[in-house]
XYZ file of C-alpha atoms in Angstrom:
534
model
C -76.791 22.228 -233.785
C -75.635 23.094 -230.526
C -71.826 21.944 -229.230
C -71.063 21.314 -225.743
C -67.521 22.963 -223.985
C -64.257 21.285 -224.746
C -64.765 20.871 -220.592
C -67.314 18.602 -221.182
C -67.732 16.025 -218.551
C -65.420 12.598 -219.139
C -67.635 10.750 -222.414
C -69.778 7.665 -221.469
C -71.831 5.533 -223.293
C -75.181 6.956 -221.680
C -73.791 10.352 -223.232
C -72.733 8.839 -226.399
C -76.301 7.101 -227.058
C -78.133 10.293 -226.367
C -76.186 12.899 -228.161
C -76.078 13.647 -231.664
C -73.035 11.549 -232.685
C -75.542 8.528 -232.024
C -78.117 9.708 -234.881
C -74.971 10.753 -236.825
C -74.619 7.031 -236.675
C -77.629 6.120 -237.826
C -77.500 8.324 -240.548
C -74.155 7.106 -241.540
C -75.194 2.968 -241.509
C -78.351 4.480 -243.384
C -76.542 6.123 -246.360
C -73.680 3.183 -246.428
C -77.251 0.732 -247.115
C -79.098 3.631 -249.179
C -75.861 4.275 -251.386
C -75.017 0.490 -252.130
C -74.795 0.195 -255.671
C -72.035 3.385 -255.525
C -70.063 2.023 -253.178
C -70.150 -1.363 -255.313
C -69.040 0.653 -257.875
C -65.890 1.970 -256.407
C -65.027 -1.567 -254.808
C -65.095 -3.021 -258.559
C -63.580 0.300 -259.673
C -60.676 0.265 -257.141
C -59.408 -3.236 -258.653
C -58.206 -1.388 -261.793
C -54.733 -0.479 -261.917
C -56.324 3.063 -263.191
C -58.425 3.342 -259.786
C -56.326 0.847 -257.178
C -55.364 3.998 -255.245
C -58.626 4.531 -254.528
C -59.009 3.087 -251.300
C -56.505 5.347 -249.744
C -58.799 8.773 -250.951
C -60.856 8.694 -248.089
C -58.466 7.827 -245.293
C -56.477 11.271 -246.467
C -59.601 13.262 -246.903
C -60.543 12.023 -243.020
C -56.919 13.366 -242.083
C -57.707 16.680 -244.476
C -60.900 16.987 -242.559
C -59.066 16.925 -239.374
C -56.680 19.465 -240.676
C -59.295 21.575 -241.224
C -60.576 20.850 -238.206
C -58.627 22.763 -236.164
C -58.930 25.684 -237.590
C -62.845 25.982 -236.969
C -63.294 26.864 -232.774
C -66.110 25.353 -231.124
C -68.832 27.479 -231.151
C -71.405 27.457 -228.022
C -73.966 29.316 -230.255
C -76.950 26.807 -231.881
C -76.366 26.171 -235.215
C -79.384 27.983 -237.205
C -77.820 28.088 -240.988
C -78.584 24.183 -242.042
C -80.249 25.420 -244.891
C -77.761 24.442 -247.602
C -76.781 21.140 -245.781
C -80.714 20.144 -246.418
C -80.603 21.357 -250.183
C -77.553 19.589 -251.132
C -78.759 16.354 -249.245
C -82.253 16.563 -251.060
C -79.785 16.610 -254.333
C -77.995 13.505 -252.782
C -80.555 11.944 -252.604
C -82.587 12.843 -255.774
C -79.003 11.788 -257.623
C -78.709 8.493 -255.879
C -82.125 7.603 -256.619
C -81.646 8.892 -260.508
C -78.290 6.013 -260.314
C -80.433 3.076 -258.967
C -83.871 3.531 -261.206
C -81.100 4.148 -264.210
C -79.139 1.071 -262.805
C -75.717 2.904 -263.615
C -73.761 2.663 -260.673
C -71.294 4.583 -260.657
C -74.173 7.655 -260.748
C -74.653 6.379 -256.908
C -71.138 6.687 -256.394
C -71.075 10.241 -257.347
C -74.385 10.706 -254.761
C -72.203 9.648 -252.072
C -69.460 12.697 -251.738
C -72.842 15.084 -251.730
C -74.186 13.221 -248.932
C -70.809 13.995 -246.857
C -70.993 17.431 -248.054
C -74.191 17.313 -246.682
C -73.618 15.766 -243.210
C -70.999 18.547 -242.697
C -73.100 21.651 -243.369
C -76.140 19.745 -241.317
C -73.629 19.049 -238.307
C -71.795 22.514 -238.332
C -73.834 24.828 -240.509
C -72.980 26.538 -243.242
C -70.692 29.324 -241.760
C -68.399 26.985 -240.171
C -69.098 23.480 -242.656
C -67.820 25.722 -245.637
C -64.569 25.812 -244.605
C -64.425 21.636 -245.312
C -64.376 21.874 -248.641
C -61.478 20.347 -249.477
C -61.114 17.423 -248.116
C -64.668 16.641 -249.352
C -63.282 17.811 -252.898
C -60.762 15.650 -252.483
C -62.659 12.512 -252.791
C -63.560 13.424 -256.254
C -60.201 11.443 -256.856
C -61.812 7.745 -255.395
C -64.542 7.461 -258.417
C -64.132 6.046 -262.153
C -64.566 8.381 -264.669
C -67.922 8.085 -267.092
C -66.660 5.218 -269.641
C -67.614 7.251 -272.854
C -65.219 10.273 -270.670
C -62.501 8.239 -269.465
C -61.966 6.070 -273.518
C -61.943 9.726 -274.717
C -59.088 10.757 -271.891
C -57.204 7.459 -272.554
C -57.155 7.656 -276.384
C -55.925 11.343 -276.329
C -53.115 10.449 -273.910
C -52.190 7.327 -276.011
C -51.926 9.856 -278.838
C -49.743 12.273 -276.965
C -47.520 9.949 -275.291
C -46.608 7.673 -278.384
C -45.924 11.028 -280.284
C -43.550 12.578 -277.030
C -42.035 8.658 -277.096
C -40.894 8.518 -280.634
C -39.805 12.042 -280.225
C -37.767 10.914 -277.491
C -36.531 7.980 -279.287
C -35.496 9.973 -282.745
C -33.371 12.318 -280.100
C -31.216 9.724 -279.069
C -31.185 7.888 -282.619
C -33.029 5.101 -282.238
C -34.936 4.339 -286.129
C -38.524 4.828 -285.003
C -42.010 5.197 -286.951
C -45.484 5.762 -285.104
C -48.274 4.692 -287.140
C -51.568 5.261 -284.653
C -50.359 3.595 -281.495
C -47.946 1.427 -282.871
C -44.289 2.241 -282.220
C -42.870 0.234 -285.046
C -38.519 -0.170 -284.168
C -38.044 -2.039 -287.574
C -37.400 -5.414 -286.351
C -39.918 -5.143 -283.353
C -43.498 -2.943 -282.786
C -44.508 -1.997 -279.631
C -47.874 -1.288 -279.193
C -48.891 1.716 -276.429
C -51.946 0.004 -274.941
C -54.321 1.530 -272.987
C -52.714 0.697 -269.901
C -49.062 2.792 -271.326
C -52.310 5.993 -271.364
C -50.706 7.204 -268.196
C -53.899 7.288 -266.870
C -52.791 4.887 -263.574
C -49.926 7.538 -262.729
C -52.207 10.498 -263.587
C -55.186 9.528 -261.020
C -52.927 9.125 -258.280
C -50.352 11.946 -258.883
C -53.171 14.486 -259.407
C -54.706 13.166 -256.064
C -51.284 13.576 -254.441
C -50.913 17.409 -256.092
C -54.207 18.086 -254.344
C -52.980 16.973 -251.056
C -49.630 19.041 -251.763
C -51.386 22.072 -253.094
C -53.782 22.029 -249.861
C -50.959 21.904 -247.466
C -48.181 24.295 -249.074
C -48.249 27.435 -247.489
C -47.706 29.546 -250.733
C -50.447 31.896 -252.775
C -53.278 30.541 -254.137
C -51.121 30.637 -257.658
C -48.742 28.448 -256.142
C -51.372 25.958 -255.236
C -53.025 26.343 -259.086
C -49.785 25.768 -260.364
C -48.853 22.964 -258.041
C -52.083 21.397 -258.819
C -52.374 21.856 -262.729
C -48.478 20.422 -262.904
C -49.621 17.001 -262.107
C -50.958 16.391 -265.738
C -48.173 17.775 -267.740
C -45.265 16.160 -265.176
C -47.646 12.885 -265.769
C -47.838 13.053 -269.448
C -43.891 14.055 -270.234
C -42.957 11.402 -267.159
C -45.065 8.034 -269.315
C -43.767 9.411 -272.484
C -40.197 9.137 -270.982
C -40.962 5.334 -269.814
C -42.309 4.483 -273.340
C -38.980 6.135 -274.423
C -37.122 3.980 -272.304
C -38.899 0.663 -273.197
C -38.341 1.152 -276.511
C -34.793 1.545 -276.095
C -33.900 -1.317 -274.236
C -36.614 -3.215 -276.248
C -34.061 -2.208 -279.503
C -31.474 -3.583 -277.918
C -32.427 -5.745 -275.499
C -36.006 -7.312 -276.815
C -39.137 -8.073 -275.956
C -38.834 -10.189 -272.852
C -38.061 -6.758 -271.229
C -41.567 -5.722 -271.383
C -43.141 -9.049 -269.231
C -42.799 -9.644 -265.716
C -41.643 -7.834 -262.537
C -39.538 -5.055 -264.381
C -42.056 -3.266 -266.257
C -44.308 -3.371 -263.136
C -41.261 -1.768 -260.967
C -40.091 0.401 -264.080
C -43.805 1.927 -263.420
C -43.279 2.819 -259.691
C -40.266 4.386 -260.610
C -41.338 6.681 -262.756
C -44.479 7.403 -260.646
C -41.851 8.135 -257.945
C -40.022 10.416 -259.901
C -43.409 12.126 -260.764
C -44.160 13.424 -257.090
C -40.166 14.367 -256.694
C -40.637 17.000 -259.551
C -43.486 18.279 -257.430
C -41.708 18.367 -254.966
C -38.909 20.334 -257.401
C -41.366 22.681 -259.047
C -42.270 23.278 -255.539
C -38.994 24.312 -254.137
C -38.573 26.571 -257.743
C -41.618 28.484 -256.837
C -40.041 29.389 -253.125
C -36.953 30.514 -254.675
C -38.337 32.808 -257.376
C -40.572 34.316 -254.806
C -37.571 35.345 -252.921
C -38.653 33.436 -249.907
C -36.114 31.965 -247.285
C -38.554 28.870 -246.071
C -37.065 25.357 -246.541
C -39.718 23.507 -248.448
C -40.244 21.224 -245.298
C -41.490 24.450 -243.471
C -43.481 25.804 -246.383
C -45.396 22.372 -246.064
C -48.222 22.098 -243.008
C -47.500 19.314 -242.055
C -47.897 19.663 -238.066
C -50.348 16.601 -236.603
C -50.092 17.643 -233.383
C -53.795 17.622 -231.824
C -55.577 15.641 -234.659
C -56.899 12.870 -231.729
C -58.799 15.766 -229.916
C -60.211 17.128 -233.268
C -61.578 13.636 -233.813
C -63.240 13.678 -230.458
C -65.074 16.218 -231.235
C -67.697 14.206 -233.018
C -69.002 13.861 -229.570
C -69.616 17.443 -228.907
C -72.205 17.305 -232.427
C -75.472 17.977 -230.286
C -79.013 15.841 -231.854
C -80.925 18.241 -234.280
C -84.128 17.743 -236.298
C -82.796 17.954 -239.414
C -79.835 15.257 -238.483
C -82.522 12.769 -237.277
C -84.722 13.640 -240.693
C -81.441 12.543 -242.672
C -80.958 9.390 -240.905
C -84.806 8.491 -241.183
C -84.866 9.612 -244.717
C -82.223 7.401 -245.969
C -83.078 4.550 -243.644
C -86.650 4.484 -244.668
C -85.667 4.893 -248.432
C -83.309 1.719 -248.367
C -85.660 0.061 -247.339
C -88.521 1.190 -249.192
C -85.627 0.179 -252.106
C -84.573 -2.996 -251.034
C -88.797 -4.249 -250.530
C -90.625 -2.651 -253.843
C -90.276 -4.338 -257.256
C -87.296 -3.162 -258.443
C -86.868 -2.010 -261.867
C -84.906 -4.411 -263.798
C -83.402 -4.646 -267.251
C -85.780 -5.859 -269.644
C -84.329 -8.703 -271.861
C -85.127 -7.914 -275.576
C -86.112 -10.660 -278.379
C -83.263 -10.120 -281.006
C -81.773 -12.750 -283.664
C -77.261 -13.178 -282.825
C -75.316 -11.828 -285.828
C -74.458 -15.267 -286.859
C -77.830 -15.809 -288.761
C -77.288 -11.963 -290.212
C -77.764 -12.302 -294.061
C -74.863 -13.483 -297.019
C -76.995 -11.477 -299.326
C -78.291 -7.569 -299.263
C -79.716 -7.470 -302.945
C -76.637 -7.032 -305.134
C -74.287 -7.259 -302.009
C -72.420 -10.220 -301.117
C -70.480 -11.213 -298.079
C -67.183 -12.390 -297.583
C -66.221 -14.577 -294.476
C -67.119 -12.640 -291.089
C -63.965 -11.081 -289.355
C -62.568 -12.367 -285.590
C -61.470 -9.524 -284.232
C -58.165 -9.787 -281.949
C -58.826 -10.912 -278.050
C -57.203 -7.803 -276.981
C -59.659 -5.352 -279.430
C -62.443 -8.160 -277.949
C -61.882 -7.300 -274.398
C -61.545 -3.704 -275.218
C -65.004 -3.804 -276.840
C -66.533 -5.551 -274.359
C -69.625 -6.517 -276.845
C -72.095 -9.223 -276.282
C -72.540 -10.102 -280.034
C -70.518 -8.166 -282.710
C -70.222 -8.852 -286.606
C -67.829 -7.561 -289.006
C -68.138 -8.470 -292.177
C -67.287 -6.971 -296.179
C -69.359 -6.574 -298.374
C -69.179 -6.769 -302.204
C -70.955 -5.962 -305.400
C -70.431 -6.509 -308.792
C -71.608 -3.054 -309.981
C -69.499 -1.221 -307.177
C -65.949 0.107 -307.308
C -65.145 -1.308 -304.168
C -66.238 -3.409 -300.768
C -67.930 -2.205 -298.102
C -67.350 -3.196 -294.541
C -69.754 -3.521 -291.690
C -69.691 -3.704 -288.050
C -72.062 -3.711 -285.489
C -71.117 -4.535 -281.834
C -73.981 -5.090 -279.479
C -74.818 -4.136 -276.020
C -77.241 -6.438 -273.554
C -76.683 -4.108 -271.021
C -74.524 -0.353 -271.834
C -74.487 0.494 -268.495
C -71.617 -1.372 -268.167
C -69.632 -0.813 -271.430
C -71.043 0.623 -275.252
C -71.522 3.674 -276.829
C -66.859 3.056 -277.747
C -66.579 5.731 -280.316
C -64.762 5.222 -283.605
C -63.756 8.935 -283.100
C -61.563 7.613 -280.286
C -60.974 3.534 -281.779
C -59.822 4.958 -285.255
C -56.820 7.372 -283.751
C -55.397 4.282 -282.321
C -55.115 2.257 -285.185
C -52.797 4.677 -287.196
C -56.367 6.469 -288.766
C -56.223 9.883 -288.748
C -59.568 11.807 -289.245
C -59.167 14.159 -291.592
C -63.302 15.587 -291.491
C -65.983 14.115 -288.764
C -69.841 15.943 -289.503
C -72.728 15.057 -287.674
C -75.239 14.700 -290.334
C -79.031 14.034 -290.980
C -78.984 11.309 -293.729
C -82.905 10.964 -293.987
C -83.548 13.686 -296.778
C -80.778 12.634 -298.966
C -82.013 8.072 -298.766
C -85.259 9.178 -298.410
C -86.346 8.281 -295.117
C -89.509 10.373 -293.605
C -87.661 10.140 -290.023
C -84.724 11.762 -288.767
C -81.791 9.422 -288.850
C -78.371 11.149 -287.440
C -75.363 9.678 -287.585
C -71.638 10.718 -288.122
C -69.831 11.009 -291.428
C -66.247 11.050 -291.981
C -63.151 11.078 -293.802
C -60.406 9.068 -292.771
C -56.669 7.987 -294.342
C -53.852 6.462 -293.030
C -51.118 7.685 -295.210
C -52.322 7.149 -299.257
C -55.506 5.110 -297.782
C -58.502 7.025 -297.316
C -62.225 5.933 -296.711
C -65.577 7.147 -295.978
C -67.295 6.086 -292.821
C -70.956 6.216 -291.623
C -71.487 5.763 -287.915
C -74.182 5.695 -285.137
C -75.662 4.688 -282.214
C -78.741 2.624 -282.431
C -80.868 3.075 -279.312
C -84.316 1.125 -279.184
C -84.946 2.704 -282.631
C -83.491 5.916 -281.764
C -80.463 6.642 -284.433
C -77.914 8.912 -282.524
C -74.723 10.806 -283.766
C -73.050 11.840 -280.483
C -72.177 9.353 -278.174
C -72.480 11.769 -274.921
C -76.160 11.915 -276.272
C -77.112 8.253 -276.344
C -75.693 8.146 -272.628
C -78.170 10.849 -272.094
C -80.592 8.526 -273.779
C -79.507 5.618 -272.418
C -80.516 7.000 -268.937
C -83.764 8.205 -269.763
C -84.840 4.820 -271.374
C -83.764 3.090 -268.314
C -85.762 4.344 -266.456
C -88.897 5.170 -268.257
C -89.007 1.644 -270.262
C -86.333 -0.710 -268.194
C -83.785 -0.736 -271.386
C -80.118 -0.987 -271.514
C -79.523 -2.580 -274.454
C -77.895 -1.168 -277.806
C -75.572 -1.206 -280.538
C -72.898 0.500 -282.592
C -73.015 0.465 -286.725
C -70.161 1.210 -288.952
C -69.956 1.255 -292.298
C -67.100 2.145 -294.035
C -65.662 1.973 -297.529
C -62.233 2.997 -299.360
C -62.431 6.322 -301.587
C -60.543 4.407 -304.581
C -57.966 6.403 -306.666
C -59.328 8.779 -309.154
C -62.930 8.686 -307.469
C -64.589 11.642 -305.318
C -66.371 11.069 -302.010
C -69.949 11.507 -303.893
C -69.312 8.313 -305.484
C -68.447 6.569 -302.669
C -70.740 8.027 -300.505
C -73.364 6.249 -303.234
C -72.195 3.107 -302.785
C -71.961 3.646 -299.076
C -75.525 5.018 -298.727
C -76.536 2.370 -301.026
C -75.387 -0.185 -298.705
C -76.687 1.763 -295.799
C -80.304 1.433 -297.315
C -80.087 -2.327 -296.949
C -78.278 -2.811 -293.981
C -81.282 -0.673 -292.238
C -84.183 -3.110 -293.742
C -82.911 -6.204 -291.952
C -80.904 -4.052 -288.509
C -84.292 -4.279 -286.474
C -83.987 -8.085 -286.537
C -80.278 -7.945 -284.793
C -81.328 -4.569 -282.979
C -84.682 -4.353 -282.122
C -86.302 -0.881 -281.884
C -89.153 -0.341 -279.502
C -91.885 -2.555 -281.225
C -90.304 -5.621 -280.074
């Protein structure tokens, strides 16, 4: 690339459509039609509460970028170093395409922030496009986390903020008991849903600590720490609010917790979140001894950010700019006219015709599970059902929950569902079952131990994957990519089975009857979840 004088003539449109700003263009409308499906993904994304600051990411990474921007002189020399602009948009693109064969979206999403990467180190070169890197970083903060990631992250802040809340509550003598996620105040129970995680403060405070962190004019441990403090201030911050709604739920009552004043009670504390940044940031100049104000220790001059914007202009045509636009442009279309692969729909039988009768095992009337746990689990077909026999000690329950399409939803691990209903796990192994049932294939799933104060029960757990048995549920994402896009399948399913370790028995006796009913649960599962001879 080669950049005209800041004396360049007055702009007009001749100039415009001949200079590189007008292939930038091109290459710009071409990625916005190559990278659909992502930005799809963030449009449904961004109408979360989790995710509805996501609109705003790229409007302050533009104003980082101009920021930056004026730090970087025009340089008059050509631009020879566009090496690592082409790797990284050969990786774009390789990823995007990876996201649309797969049909997971949100893999198309992640394409897009390499492709601006990209266009920056193509337009400036490396030795003056490396210096963007964090606005570019910052848009890392406008896309949804991996489902199987972000249940994980939710669950574990559930966990932490219903423990800080009762903690909070037993300081100021309110009679309080957690059990799971349920804060039960004797006469009322609150439960801390996913959407008390924190996880809609966290998003948008840690993309605001970026923001803060890039522009304070402190060491590079001052920016660390400024960053990193957005999850703790987050975490102690929605513990307080939980605090607070169970107080005034004690004493007040329910109604509190509907309407308008739970929504604002949210801002506040969101509020209060970026004022003890602003705190810890003021602490930080006063330990260091310095006399700045924390107004001045901020860089927040704007002065000149219209002529850094013009400066798109001066962006003179290149090779490898034009090869980016044609690239893209000829690979949405090449997209948008082949056969596409689609999701192939599978021949299975619903759970409602699954058996009464396994041998000696009986079942009991199938289970409705709550609407709330319903939408949570997002399942096409589910069953959950006990399951009884004469000869055993005790029942054993099943449940399978089943998947048409897991790109959108599946693979919700009990490892993160069994926290949040009081369970604690007290042993989880990943196990081979086949040598000790006697199966000549490997057949992985997870075994644990589980109680919930004198309760405790064995569970066996998997992923079934177009007769692939999987323990780990990052692994059948991993699997679940691969299939769709070497044999068009999305579909798949979760088995539990779980029974109670009855008083005065040891696991190896329940684990019999549990493998027992394991045995017979696997002869009729390929009817309900077909493998790959379908």
């Amino acid at each position: 690339m080669t950049v005209r004088s800041e004396h360049t003539a007055p702009f007009a449109l001749s100039a415009f459509l001949n200079a590189g700003v007008f292939w930038l263009l091109c290459a710009t409308i071409a990625a916005l039609f190559f990278f659909q499906e992502g930005l799809n993904a963030l449009w449904v994304a961004w109408q979360l509460p989790e995710y509805s600051h996501g609109p705003l990411i790229p409007v302050l990474s533009l104003l980082l970028f101009l920021r930056q921007l004026k730090g970087v002189p025009i340089d008059h020399r050509p631009v020879t170093d566009r090496g690592p602009g082409i790797a990284l948009l050969v990786f774009a693109i390789l990823l995007g395409t990876l996201g649309k064969l797969s049909q997971i979206d949100e893999i198309v999403a992640y394409a897009i922030i390499l492709w601006v990467g990209a266009i920056l180190l193509i337009s400036w070169g490396w030795n003056q496009g490396k210096h963007f890197w964090p606005p570019v970083v910052h848009l890392v903060y406008m896309l949804p986390l991996p489902g199987v990631l972000y249940y994980k992250i939710s669950t574990h802040l559930q966990m932490i903020s219903s423990e800080l809340g009762v903690w909070m509550l037993q300081l100021i003598n309110v009679p309080v008991f957690l059990e799971g996620n349920i804060i039960d105040l004797g006469v009322y129970k609150l439960h801390v849903a996913e959407a008390c995680s924190g996880l809609r403060y966290l998003f948008p405070i840690m993309s605001f600590s970026y923001i803060f962190a890039v522009l304070f004019k402190g060491t590079v441990s001052h920016k660390a720490i400024l960053l990193l403090a957005a999850v703790p201030i987050t975490i102690v911050m929605n513990s307080v609010r939980i605090a607070f709604a169970g107080w005034l739920v004690n004493y007040v009552g329910l109604e509190y917790l509907e309407g308008f004043t739970h929504f604002f009670e949210g801002w506040i504390i969101f509020m209060i979140c970026v004022v003890l940044l602003f705190i810890l940031a003021w602490m930080m100049l006063r330990f260091t001894g310095s006399r700045m104000s924390l107004v001045d220790a901020l860089d927040l001059d704007t002065s000149g950010w219209a002529g850094q914007a013009a400066r798109v202009r001066l962006i003179a045509p290149s090779r490898t700019l034009i090869l980016s636009a044609v690239l893209l442009g000829a690979g949405a279309v090449a997209w948008e006219t082949h056969d596409q692969v689609g999701t192939t729909t599978v021949p299975r039988e619903p759970f409602v015709l699954f058996p009464t009768t396994l041998n000696a095992w009986k079942s009991g009337i199938p289970e409705a599970l709550s609407p709330e746990v319903q939408e949570t689990l997002a399942a096409d077909d589910y069953h959950s059902v006990q399951f009884s026999n004469p000869a055993a000690a005790a029942p054993v329950g099943l449940f399978i929950a089943w998947y048409d399409d897991q790109t959108k939803g599946g693979t919700h691990s009990p490892e993160v569902c069994l926290p949040g209903a009081g369970w604690e796990i007290a042993k989880l192994d990943r196990i081979d079952i086949a040598p000790q049932v006697g199966f000549a294939e490997q057949y992985n799933l997870n075994r644990a131990v589980i109680q919930k104060g004198q309760t405790r029960m064995l569970v066996y757990y998997w992923f079934e994957q177009h007769g692939r048995h999987t323990a780990w549920d990052f692994a059948a994402k991993m699997y679940l990519l691969w299939d769709s896009i070497t044999i068009g399948r999305t579909d798949g399913a979760l088995v539990r089975l779980t029974t109670p370790i009855m008083s005065g028995e040891t696991e190896a006796e329940a684990e019999a009857r549990l493998q027992d009913m394991f045995l017979e649960t696997t002869r009729v599962l390929p009817r309900f979840v077909p493998g790959l001879d379908i």
